[in-house]
Amino acid sequence: MKGNKTILITGGAGFIGSHVVRYFVEKYPNYSILNLDKLTYAGNKENIQDITAPNYRFIQGDICDADFLSTLFAEETIEAVIHLAAESHVDRSIENPLEFVHTNVIGTVNLLNAAKKQWNHDMTDKLFYHVSTDEVYGSLAEGEFFLETTSYDPQSPYSASKASSDHFVRAYHNTYKLPIVLSNCSNNYGPNQFPEKLIPVCIQNIVDNKALPIYGQGVNVRDWLFVFDHVTAIDKVFHEGKIGETYNIGGFNEWKNIDLVKTLCKIMDKKLDREEGSSEKLITYVTDRAGHDMRYAIDSTKISQELNWKPSVQFEEGLEKTVDWYLANSTWLDNIKTGNYRK
Ligand code: NAD
Ligand code: TDX
């Protein structure tokens, strides 16, 4: 992917998408970046308000609207898609699975259809890049790692919908020769993450002196990657990934939830100038998440060997940067709390 491309990035007002959009707009001034986002509860224009470069445009729209996508692809000379738009929160998927089918499966197929229709006459130098999750592989026993060849075994409605979307992307490559590439990444953390996910929930609650809800015994393990490292991996996969291939992205950085939250508590005590141990007292064990996956761990050897990518941010350093960002951006959090953040 070189030259003066028009790239459609979906979900660019969300957590990861906002960082991807900013990175591509700044690093590739010869690309035209179109950011397509519906602005659901998780989309926030404040995440992208600083992006004003001439090679960037925001479009509010829904990937579930096939006619809208068809017109968009006909009117803009879109040559590549980086698809991040999704419903992303496991707990919400347990409450409302159909919404996840709608956005993650049907929305993705709509996008594939729009790209296929527009590119059908000439697939040269086109690319549909689907951004996915390690949760499609299911839950791991100790000592095992997810490889690109690991069988899919999704356990939550969220991961089932993401797995289905991954299968459709591969099916369009196999059936229609659509040029595609996929990546499956571990848990991200960093600035702009919606305060429903573990780390921002705990940061917010520590500030407000509220309980820190730990599901079950807190022994579930997640593999954490600073969001900027995910962005550099996406850049690598987009530009150097082999058509039809999948790349696992992760930082070999496993943490039990309870250990992570205790580490966060120590950082917050220092930052807020509170007595050591005061944040830890807020830890409260609550009813476990239904079907809670025990452990995720990515083996990212393929992307590091084939595309020469490696993460650059150590976990404690990334966690501290994240805390600093949330403390410096309390209005961002306040606007979400009051619902004034979409405009
Ligand atoms: P997010 O929930 O913060 O953002 C999702 C964005 O998609 C929002 O801006 C939302 O408005 C937009 N969106 C939702 N439905 C839409 C629709 N119908 N049409 C257009 N836009 C719509 O999510 P995130 O955490 O930034 O995740 C982005 C992608 O990365 C997702 O596909 C997710 O599955 C994947 N992923 C996330 C993580 C993680 O740890 N957060 C890890 C691996 C993969
Ligand atoms: O309040 C909480 N208490 C708690 O113990 C929350 C919100 C979570 N947890 C636990 C559940 C998980 O074991 O913490 C862990 C992390 O939970 P989330 O932040 O909800 O992330 P997870 O369910 O692991 O999924 C995330 O990573 C993979 C993203 O939400 C997905 O979009 C991504 O694909």
Tab-separated table of C-alpha atoms and ligand atoms in Angstrom:
chain	number	residue	atom	x	y	z
A	1	MET	CA	0.000	0.000	0.000
A	2	LYS	CA	1.863	3.045	-1.246
A	3	GLY	CA	1.059	6.302	-3.027
A	4	ASN	CA	-1.914	8.644	-2.721
A	5	LYS	CA	-4.469	6.253	-1.290
A	6	THR	CA	-7.887	6.943	0.128
A	7	ILE	CA	-8.280	4.776	3.210
A	8	LEU	CA	-11.545	4.205	5.025
A	9	ILE	CA	-11.029	3.616	8.754
A	10	THR	CA	-14.175	2.470	10.570
A	11	GLY	CA	-14.742	3.011	14.292
A	12	GLY	CA	-12.243	5.874	14.386
A	13	ALA	CA	-14.070	7.755	17.149
A	14	GLY	CA	-13.653	4.820	19.528
A	15	PHE	CA	-10.731	3.849	21.740
A	16	ILE	CA	-8.294	2.069	19.410
A	17	GLY	CA	-9.664	3.620	16.205
A	18	SER	CA	-8.981	7.179	17.390
A	19	HIS	CA	-5.299	6.341	17.882
A	20	VAL	CA	-5.106	4.552	14.513
A	21	VAL	CA	-6.667	7.522	12.714
A	22	ARG	CA	-4.330	10.064	14.344
A	23	TYR	CA	-1.252	7.935	13.605
A	24	PHE	CA	-2.142	7.411	9.931
A	25	VAL	CA	-3.136	11.055	9.346
A	26	GLU	CA	0.165	12.282	10.812
A	27	LYS	CA	2.513	9.627	9.419
A	28	TYR	CA	1.055	9.450	5.906
A	29	PRO	CA	0.135	12.966	4.719
A	30	ASN	CA	-0.205	11.612	1.156
A	31	TYR	CA	-3.065	9.312	2.230
A	32	SER	CA	-6.615	10.639	2.474
A	33	ILE	CA	-8.116	9.254	5.654
A	34	LEU	CA	-11.888	8.911	5.933
A	35	ASN	CA	-13.053	8.130	9.453
A	36	LEU	CA	-16.456	6.428	9.394
A	37	ASP	CA	-18.162	6.127	12.769
A	38	LYS	CA	-21.769	5.902	13.904
A	39	LEU	CA	-20.987	7.568	17.227
A	40	THR	CA	-22.652	4.948	19.396
A	41	TYR	CA	-22.298	5.307	23.178
A	42	ALA	CA	-18.635	4.226	22.680
A	43	GLY	CA	-17.861	6.744	19.939
A	44	ASN	CA	-16.666	10.108	21.157
A	45	LYS	CA	-15.738	13.056	18.961
A	46	GLU	CA	-13.568	14.408	21.769
A	47	ASN	CA	-11.202	11.506	21.012
A	48	ILE	CA	-10.477	13.010	17.596
A	49	GLN	CA	-11.148	16.718	18.018
A	50	ASP	CA	-7.447	17.572	17.660
A	51	ILE	CA	-7.228	15.970	14.209
A	52	THR	CA	-7.684	18.819	11.738
A	53	ALA	CA	-5.178	18.005	8.969
A	54	PRO	CA	-6.337	18.515	5.367
A	55	ASN	CA	-5.912	14.799	4.565
A	56	TYR	CA	-8.598	13.851	7.104
A	57	ARG	CA	-12.394	13.789	7.080
A	58	PHE	CA	-14.939	12.494	9.594
A	59	ILE	CA	-18.127	10.880	8.298
A	60	GLN	CA	-20.919	9.922	10.659
A	61	GLY	CA	-22.546	6.735	9.366
A	62	ASP	CA	-23.616	3.205	10.150
A	63	ILE	CA	-21.936	0.080	8.765
A	64	CYS	CA	-25.300	-1.673	9.149
A	65	ASP	CA	-26.729	0.599	6.417
A	66	ALA	CA	-25.809	-1.198	3.174
A	67	ASP	CA	-27.200	1.536	0.871
A	68	PHE	CA	-25.216	4.206	2.663
A	69	LEU	CA	-22.008	2.142	2.298
A	70	SER	CA	-22.667	1.464	-1.377
A	71	THR	CA	-23.041	5.218	-2.053
A	72	LEU	CA	-19.963	6.016	0.047
A	73	PHE	CA	-17.802	3.560	-1.916
A	74	ALA	CA	-19.197	4.862	-5.244
A	75	GLU	CA	-18.564	8.510	-4.356
A	76	GLU	CA	-15.129	8.183	-2.741
A	77	THR	CA	-12.296	6.311	-4.391
A	78	ILE	CA	-11.712	4.065	-1.405
A	79	GLU	CA	-8.783	1.746	-2.034
A	80	ALA	CA	-8.323	0.279	1.410
A	81	VAL	CA	-10.357	-0.342	4.533
A	82	ILE	CA	-9.130	-0.682	8.103
A	83	HIS	CA	-12.168	-2.042	9.897
A	84	LEU	CA	-12.387	-1.436	13.642
A	85	ALA	CA	-16.045	-0.471	14.121
A	86	ALA	CA	-17.696	-2.937	16.462
A	87	GLU	CA	-19.603	-3.457	19.649
A	88	SER	CA	-16.648	-4.245	21.899
A	89	HIS	CA	-17.750	-4.913	25.482
A	90	VAL	CA	-18.244	-8.517	26.659
A	91	ASP	CA	-20.669	-7.612	29.486
A	92	ARG	CA	-22.935	-5.738	27.056
A	93	SER	CA	-22.866	-8.747	24.699
A	94	ILE	CA	-24.200	-10.913	27.532
A	95	GLU	CA	-27.106	-8.462	27.973
A	96	ASN	CA	-27.841	-7.970	24.278
A	97	PRO	CA	-26.274	-10.543	21.922
A	98	LEU	CA	-28.320	-9.510	18.863
A	99	GLU	CA	-26.834	-6.026	18.844
A	100	PHE	CA	-23.433	-7.712	18.510
A	101	VAL	CA	-24.647	-9.914	15.648
A	102	HIS	CA	-26.047	-6.837	13.966
A	103	THR	CA	-22.966	-4.609	14.188
A	104	ASN	CA	-20.114	-7.110	14.236
A	105	VAL	CA	-21.423	-9.696	11.782
A	106	ILE	CA	-23.927	-7.959	9.492
A	107	GLY	CA	-22.029	-4.640	9.604
A	108	THR	CA	-18.813	-6.411	8.581
A	109	VAL	CA	-20.535	-8.319	5.752
A	110	ASN	CA	-22.087	-5.053	4.526
A	111	LEU	CA	-18.628	-3.518	4.423
A	112	LEU	CA	-17.197	-6.562	2.603
A	113	ASN	CA	-20.026	-6.342	0.045
A	114	ALA	CA	-19.452	-2.638	-0.544
A	115	ALA	CA	-15.708	-3.195	-1.061
A	116	LYS	CA	-16.301	-6.221	-3.313
A	117	LYS	CA	-18.811	-4.345	-5.485
A	118	GLN	CA	-16.509	-1.350	-5.919
A	119	TRP	CA	-13.284	-3.302	-6.426
A	120	ASN	CA	-14.708	-6.212	-8.465
A	121	HIS	CA	-13.379	-4.957	-11.822
A	122	ASP	CA	-9.847	-4.559	-10.442
A	123	MET	CA	-8.659	-5.880	-7.101
A	124	THR	CA	-5.063	-4.726	-7.697
A	125	ASP	CA	-3.573	-2.759	-4.837
A	126	LYS	CA	-6.765	-2.903	-2.778
A	127	LEU	CA	-6.907	-4.106	0.825
A	128	PHE	CA	-9.580	-4.968	3.373
A	129	TYR	CA	-7.924	-5.115	6.801
A	130	HIS	CA	-10.091	-6.593	9.550
A	131	VAL	CA	-9.073	-5.817	13.140
A	132	SER	CA	-10.080	-8.585	15.533
A	133	THR	CA	-9.473	-10.004	18.968
A	134	ASP	CA	-7.717	-12.911	20.670
A	135	GLU	CA	-11.036	-13.803	22.340
A	136	VAL	CA	-12.059	-15.754	19.203
A	137	TYR	CA	-9.680	-18.541	20.297
A	138	GLY	CA	-11.505	-19.134	23.603
A	139	SER	CA	-9.959	-19.719	27.007
A	140	LEU	CA	-6.516	-21.191	27.694
A	141	ALA	CA	-5.094	-23.554	30.288
A	142	GLU	CA	-1.841	-22.541	31.968
A	143	GLY	CA	1.254	-22.819	29.751
A	144	GLU	CA	-0.650	-22.653	26.437
A	145	PHE	CA	-0.579	-19.773	23.937
A	146	PHE	CA	-2.825	-18.664	21.075
A	147	LEU	CA	-1.156	-19.141	17.694
A	148	GLU	CA	-2.562	-18.047	14.322
A	149	THR	CA	-3.309	-21.740	13.719
A	150	THR	CA	-5.232	-22.226	16.998
A	151	SER	CA	-8.809	-23.403	16.335
A	152	TYR	CA	-11.552	-20.898	16.974
A	153	ASP	CA	-13.524	-21.599	20.151
A	154	PRO	CA	-15.398	-18.399	21.095
A	155	GLN	CA	-17.162	-18.503	24.451
A	156	SER	CA	-19.043	-15.193	24.813
A	157	PRO	CA	-21.615	-13.587	22.502
A	158	TYR	CA	-18.996	-10.869	21.801
A	159	SER	CA	-16.286	-13.319	20.790
A	160	ALA	CA	-18.790	-15.445	18.831
A	161	SER	CA	-19.748	-12.358	16.814
A	162	LYS	CA	-16.091	-11.401	16.225
A	163	ALA	CA	-15.251	-14.998	15.241
A	164	SER	CA	-18.115	-14.982	12.769
A	165	SER	CA	-16.909	-11.704	11.253
A	166	ASP	CA	-13.372	-13.149	10.928
A	167	HIS	CA	-14.796	-16.190	9.100
A	168	PHE	CA	-16.727	-13.956	6.680
A	169	VAL	CA	-13.589	-11.932	5.912
A	170	ARG	CA	-11.660	-15.126	5.087
A	171	ALA	CA	-14.627	-16.490	3.116
A	172	TYR	CA	-14.660	-13.357	0.904
A	173	HIS	CA	-10.968	-13.904	0.186
A	174	ASN	CA	-11.460	-17.560	-0.653
A	175	THR	CA	-14.674	-17.112	-2.654
A	176	TYR	CA	-14.323	-13.711	-4.340
A	177	LYS	CA	-10.544	-13.180	-4.125
A	178	LEU	CA	-11.055	-10.030	-2.051
A	179	PRO	CA	-7.585	-8.978	-0.829
A	180	ILE	CA	-7.806	-9.246	2.939
A	181	VAL	CA	-5.581	-9.356	5.976
A	182	LEU	CA	-6.529	-9.922	9.628
A	183	SER	CA	-5.012	-9.365	13.030
A	184	ASN	CA	-6.115	-10.704	16.401
A	185	CYS	CA	-4.917	-8.663	19.346
A	186	SER	CA	-4.896	-9.102	23.114
A	187	ASN	CA	-6.429	-6.672	25.664
A	188	ASN	CA	-5.548	-3.045	24.947
A	189	TYR	CA	-5.257	-0.264	27.518
A	190	GLY	CA	-4.409	3.436	27.336
A	191	PRO	CA	-5.953	6.882	26.791
A	192	ASN	CA	-9.531	7.172	25.414
A	193	GLN	CA	-10.734	3.763	26.616
A	194	PHE	CA	-14.414	3.917	27.553
A	195	PRO	CA	-14.908	3.659	31.329
A	196	GLU	CA	-16.685	0.311	31.223
A	197	LYS	CA	-13.491	-1.729	30.719
A	198	LEU	CA	-11.476	-2.930	33.741
A	199	ILE	CA	-8.636	-0.362	33.832
A	200	PRO	CA	-10.643	2.860	33.281
A	201	VAL	CA	-13.429	1.584	35.586
A	202	CYS	CA	-10.865	1.189	38.366
A	203	ILE	CA	-9.119	4.515	37.685
A	204	GLN	CA	-12.449	6.342	37.777
A	205	ASN	CA	-13.640	4.562	40.906
A	206	ILE	CA	-10.393	5.182	42.779
A	207	VAL	CA	-10.689	8.909	42.006
A	208	ASP	CA	-14.313	8.838	43.228
A	209	ASN	CA	-13.508	6.607	46.256
A	210	LYS	CA	-15.921	3.953	45.025
A	211	ALA	CA	-15.702	0.142	45.145
A	212	LEU	CA	-13.415	-1.574	42.606
A	213	PRO	CA	-15.529	-4.476	41.295
A	214	ILE	CA	-13.439	-7.631	40.820
A	215	TYR	CA	-15.357	-10.409	39.084
A	216	GLY	CA	-15.175	-13.806	40.824
A	217	GLN	CA	-11.878	-14.453	42.598
A	218	GLY	CA	-9.884	-12.033	40.417
A	219	VAL	CA	-7.709	-14.895	39.159
A	220	ASN	CA	-8.620	-14.600	35.467
A	221	VAL	CA	-5.617	-13.738	33.315
A	222	ARG	CA	-5.467	-11.197	30.486
A	223	ASP	CA	-2.533	-10.304	28.225
A	224	TRP	CA	-2.231	-6.488	28.146
A	225	LEU	CA	-0.846	-4.296	25.353
A	226	PHE	CA	-0.508	-0.512	25.367
A	227	VAL	CA	-2.780	0.856	22.643
A	228	PHE	CA	0.068	2.719	20.852
A	229	ASP	CA	1.847	-0.618	20.379
A	230	HIS	CA	-1.304	-2.056	18.801
A	231	VAL	CA	-1.332	0.924	16.434
A	232	THR	CA	2.253	0.337	15.268
A	233	ALA	CA	1.386	-3.324	14.723
A	234	ILE	CA	-1.662	-2.307	12.647
A	235	ASP	CA	0.620	-0.036	10.590
A	236	LYS	CA	2.980	-2.989	9.960
A	237	VAL	CA	0.203	-5.421	9.053
A	238	PHE	CA	-1.468	-2.866	6.774
A	239	HIS	CA	1.710	-2.076	4.851
A	240	GLU	CA	3.672	-5.327	4.985
A	241	GLY	CA	1.197	-8.083	5.869
A	242	LYS	CA	0.729	-10.849	3.306
A	243	ILE	CA	-2.672	-10.965	1.609
A	244	GLY	CA	-4.886	-13.661	3.125
A	245	GLU	CA	-2.776	-13.964	6.283
A	246	THR	CA	-3.567	-13.516	9.956
A	247	TYR	CA	-1.224	-11.964	12.532
A	248	ASN	CA	-1.561	-12.333	16.301
A	249	ILE	CA	-0.617	-9.197	18.253
A	250	GLY	CA	0.342	-9.208	21.923
A	251	GLY	CA	3.087	-8.245	24.312
A	252	PHE	CA	3.705	-11.465	26.288
A	253	ASN	CA	2.337	-9.540	29.261
A	254	GLU	CA	-0.006	-11.690	31.330
A	255	TRP	CA	-1.613	-10.392	34.497
A	256	LYS	CA	-4.126	-11.841	36.927
A	257	ASN	CA	-6.883	-9.223	37.261
A	258	ILE	CA	-6.347	-8.876	41.009
A	259	ASP	CA	-2.577	-8.324	40.633
A	260	LEU	CA	-3.176	-5.749	37.920
A	261	VAL	CA	-5.700	-3.850	40.038
A	262	LYS	CA	-3.363	-3.900	43.060
A	263	THR	CA	-0.549	-2.474	40.900
A	264	LEU	CA	-2.917	0.208	39.653
A	265	CYS	CA	-3.924	1.000	43.256
A	266	LYS	CA	-0.267	1.583	44.210
A	267	ILE	CA	0.246	3.958	41.259
A	268	MET	CA	-2.976	5.828	42.094
A	269	ASP	CA	-2.067	6.230	45.777
A	270	LYS	CA	1.139	7.975	44.714
A	271	LYS	CA	-0.480	10.101	42.004
A	272	LEU	CA	-3.329	11.226	44.260
A	273	ASP	CA	-1.018	11.690	47.218
A	274	ARG	CA	-3.097	9.290	49.296
A	275	GLU	CA	-1.886	7.052	52.092
A	276	GLU	CA	-0.253	3.865	50.800
A	277	GLY	CA	-2.807	1.033	50.710
A	278	SER	CA	-5.879	3.290	50.720
A	279	SER	CA	-6.968	2.482	47.147
A	280	GLU	CA	-6.572	-1.279	47.732
A	281	LYS	CA	-9.194	-1.044	50.471
A	282	LEU	CA	-11.739	-0.265	47.741
A	283	ILE	CA	-11.297	-3.724	46.141
A	284	THR	CA	-14.615	-5.570	46.271
A	285	TYR	CA	-15.211	-9.080	44.982
A	286	VAL	CA	-18.476	-9.257	43.046
A	287	THR	CA	-20.478	-11.923	41.181
A	288	ASP	CA	-18.441	-13.413	38.364
A	289	ARG	CA	-19.114	-12.635	34.697
A	290	ALA	CA	-21.232	-15.404	33.111
A	291	GLY	CA	-18.981	-17.788	31.164
A	292	HIS	CA	-15.905	-15.784	32.183
A	293	ASP	CA	-12.889	-16.906	30.084
A	294	MET	CA	-10.077	-17.899	32.460
A	295	ARG	CA	-6.965	-17.000	30.508
A	296	TYR	CA	-5.848	-15.346	27.265
A	297	ALA	CA	-2.222	-15.288	26.097
A	298	ILE	CA	-1.011	-14.391	22.620
A	299	ASP	CA	2.060	-15.813	20.945
A	300	SER	CA	3.136	-12.928	18.700
A	301	THR	CA	6.233	-14.645	17.256
A	302	LYS	CA	4.880	-14.518	13.691
A	303	ILE	CA	4.431	-10.736	13.517
A	304	SER	CA	7.741	-10.130	15.286
A	305	GLN	CA	9.687	-12.458	12.954
A	306	GLU	CA	7.921	-11.770	9.653
A	307	LEU	CA	7.084	-8.064	10.041
A	308	ASN	CA	9.745	-7.068	12.546
A	309	TRP	CA	7.244	-5.658	15.066
A	310	LYS	CA	7.691	-5.592	18.785
A	311	PRO	CA	5.960	-3.684	21.569
A	312	SER	CA	7.846	-0.714	22.985
A	313	VAL	CA	6.005	0.139	26.211
A	314	GLN	CA	6.603	-1.761	29.470
A	315	PHE	CA	3.396	-2.454	31.410
A	316	GLU	CA	4.072	-0.358	34.536
A	317	GLU	CA	5.205	2.533	32.321
A	318	GLY	CA	2.076	2.227	30.146
A	319	LEU	CA	-0.160	1.975	33.191
A	320	GLU	CA	1.365	5.128	34.652
A	321	LYS	CA	0.933	6.979	31.334
A	322	THR	CA	-2.683	5.826	31.263
A	323	VAL	CA	-3.337	7.031	34.814
A	324	ASP	CA	-1.686	10.389	34.003
A	325	TRP	CA	-3.916	10.755	30.942
A	326	TYR	CA	-7.149	10.064	32.856
A	327	LEU	CA	-6.161	12.408	35.679
A	328	ALA	CA	-5.274	15.172	33.220
A	329	ASN	CA	-8.498	14.642	31.259
A	330	SER	CA	-11.096	14.589	34.015
A	331	THR	CA	-13.517	16.587	31.823
A	332	TRP	CA	-13.388	13.768	29.248
A	333	LEU	CA	-14.622	11.396	31.989
A	334	ASP	CA	-17.106	13.939	33.381
A	335	ASN	CA	-18.614	14.476	29.927
A	336	ILE	CA	-19.133	10.727	29.578
A	337	LYS	CA	-20.746	10.585	33.019
A	338	THR	CA	-23.148	13.410	32.116
A	339	GLY	CA	-23.749	12.113	28.575
A	340	ASN	CA	-22.483	15.304	26.937
A	341	TYR	CA	-19.715	13.721	24.957
A	342	ARG	CA	-21.149	12.852	21.570
A	343	LYS	CA	-21.488	16.317	20.063
B	1	NAD	P1	-14.774	0.889	21.084
B	1	NAD	O1	-16.048	0.290	21.591
B	1	NAD	O2	-14.014	1.827	21.937
B	1	NAD	O3	-15.059	1.643	19.697
B	1	NAD	C1	-15.897	1.109	18.701
B	1	NAD	C2	-16.252	2.245	17.736
B	1	NAD	O4	-17.086	1.688	16.694
B	1	NAD	C3	-17.057	3.376	18.381
B	1	NAD	O5	-16.503	4.628	18.020
B	1	NAD	C4	-18.446	3.220	17.813
B	1	NAD	O6	-19.160	4.443	17.677
B	1	NAD	C5	-18.151	2.581	16.455
B	1	NAD	N1	-19.303	1.815	15.948
B	1	NAD	C6	-20.022	0.882	16.631
B	1	NAD	N2	-21.030	0.435	15.847
B	1	NAD	C7	-20.917	1.074	14.658
B	1	NAD	C8	-21.661	1.021	13.444
B	1	NAD	N3	-22.741	0.252	13.330
B	1	NAD	N4	-21.254	1.791	12.398
B	1	NAD	C9	-20.160	2.604	12.517
B	1	NAD	N5	-19.446	2.710	13.650
B	1	NAD	C10	-19.820	1.954	14.704
B	1	NAD	O7	-13.879	-0.362	20.639
B	1	NAD	P2	-12.292	-0.579	20.705
B	1	NAD	O8	-11.949	-1.123	22.021
B	1	NAD	O9	-11.621	0.630	20.190
B	1	NAD	O10	-12.139	-1.771	19.644
B	1	NAD	C11	-11.966	-1.489	18.255
B	1	NAD	C12	-11.853	-2.801	17.504
B	1	NAD	O11	-10.731	-3.526	17.969
B	1	NAD	C13	-13.053	-3.731	17.673
B	1	NAD	O12	-13.300	-4.353	16.445
B	1	NAD	C14	-12.609	-4.731	18.715
B	1	NAD	O13	-13.256	-5.964	18.548
B	1	NAD	C15	-11.136	-4.823	18.399
B	1	NAD	N6	-10.271	-5.187	19.547
B	1	NAD	C16	-10.351	-4.505	20.723
B	1	NAD	C17	-9.508	-4.826	21.781
B	1	NAD	C18	-9.552	-4.090	23.097
B	1	NAD	O14	-8.872	-4.492	24.027
B	1	NAD	N7	-10.295	-3.013	23.219
B	1	NAD	C19	-8.582	-5.864	21.624
B	1	NAD	C20	-8.526	-6.553	20.406
B	1	NAD	C21	-9.369	-6.196	19.370
B	2	TDX	O1	-15.496	-4.287	36.428
B	2	TDX	C1	-14.834	-5.225	35.965
B	2	TDX	N1	-14.278	-6.156	36.812
B	2	TDX	C2	-13.553	-7.222	36.377
B	2	TDX	O2	-13.081	-8.032	37.182
B	2	TDX	C3	-14.603	-5.382	34.543
B	2	TDX	C4	-15.201	-4.399	33.573
B	2	TDX	C5	-13.859	-6.458	34.133
B	2	TDX	N2	-13.351	-7.356	35.003
B	2	TDX	C6	-12.532	-8.482	34.512
B	2	TDX	C7	-13.117	-9.263	33.353
B	2	TDX	C8	-11.877	-9.652	32.559
B	2	TDX	O3	-11.328	-10.856	33.084
B	2	TDX	O4	-11.331	-7.879	34.007
B	2	TDX	C9	-10.900	-8.516	32.798
B	2	TDX	C10	-10.886	-7.492	31.688
B	2	TDX	O5	-12.231	-7.156	31.394
B	2	TDX	P1	-12.623	-6.106	30.239
B	2	TDX	O6	-11.856	-4.848	30.464
B	2	TDX	O7	-14.106	-6.034	30.170
B	2	TDX	O8	-11.984	-6.797	28.944
B	2	TDX	P2	-12.214	-8.245	28.299
B	2	TDX	O9	-13.537	-8.806	28.668
B	2	TDX	O10	-10.996	-9.083	28.607
B	2	TDX	O11	-12.246	-7.861	26.725
B	2	TDX	C11	-11.375	-6.827	26.204
B	2	TDX	O12	-10.252	-7.376	25.571
B	2	TDX	C12	-10.427	-7.979	24.327
B	2	TDX	C13	-12.113	-5.899	25.249
B	2	TDX	O13	-13.276	-5.400	25.892
B	2	TDX	C14	-12.454	-6.588	23.966
B	2	TDX	O14	-13.053	-5.672	23.046
B	2	TDX	C15	-11.218	-7.121	23.363
B	2	TDX	O15	-11.521	-7.836	22.204
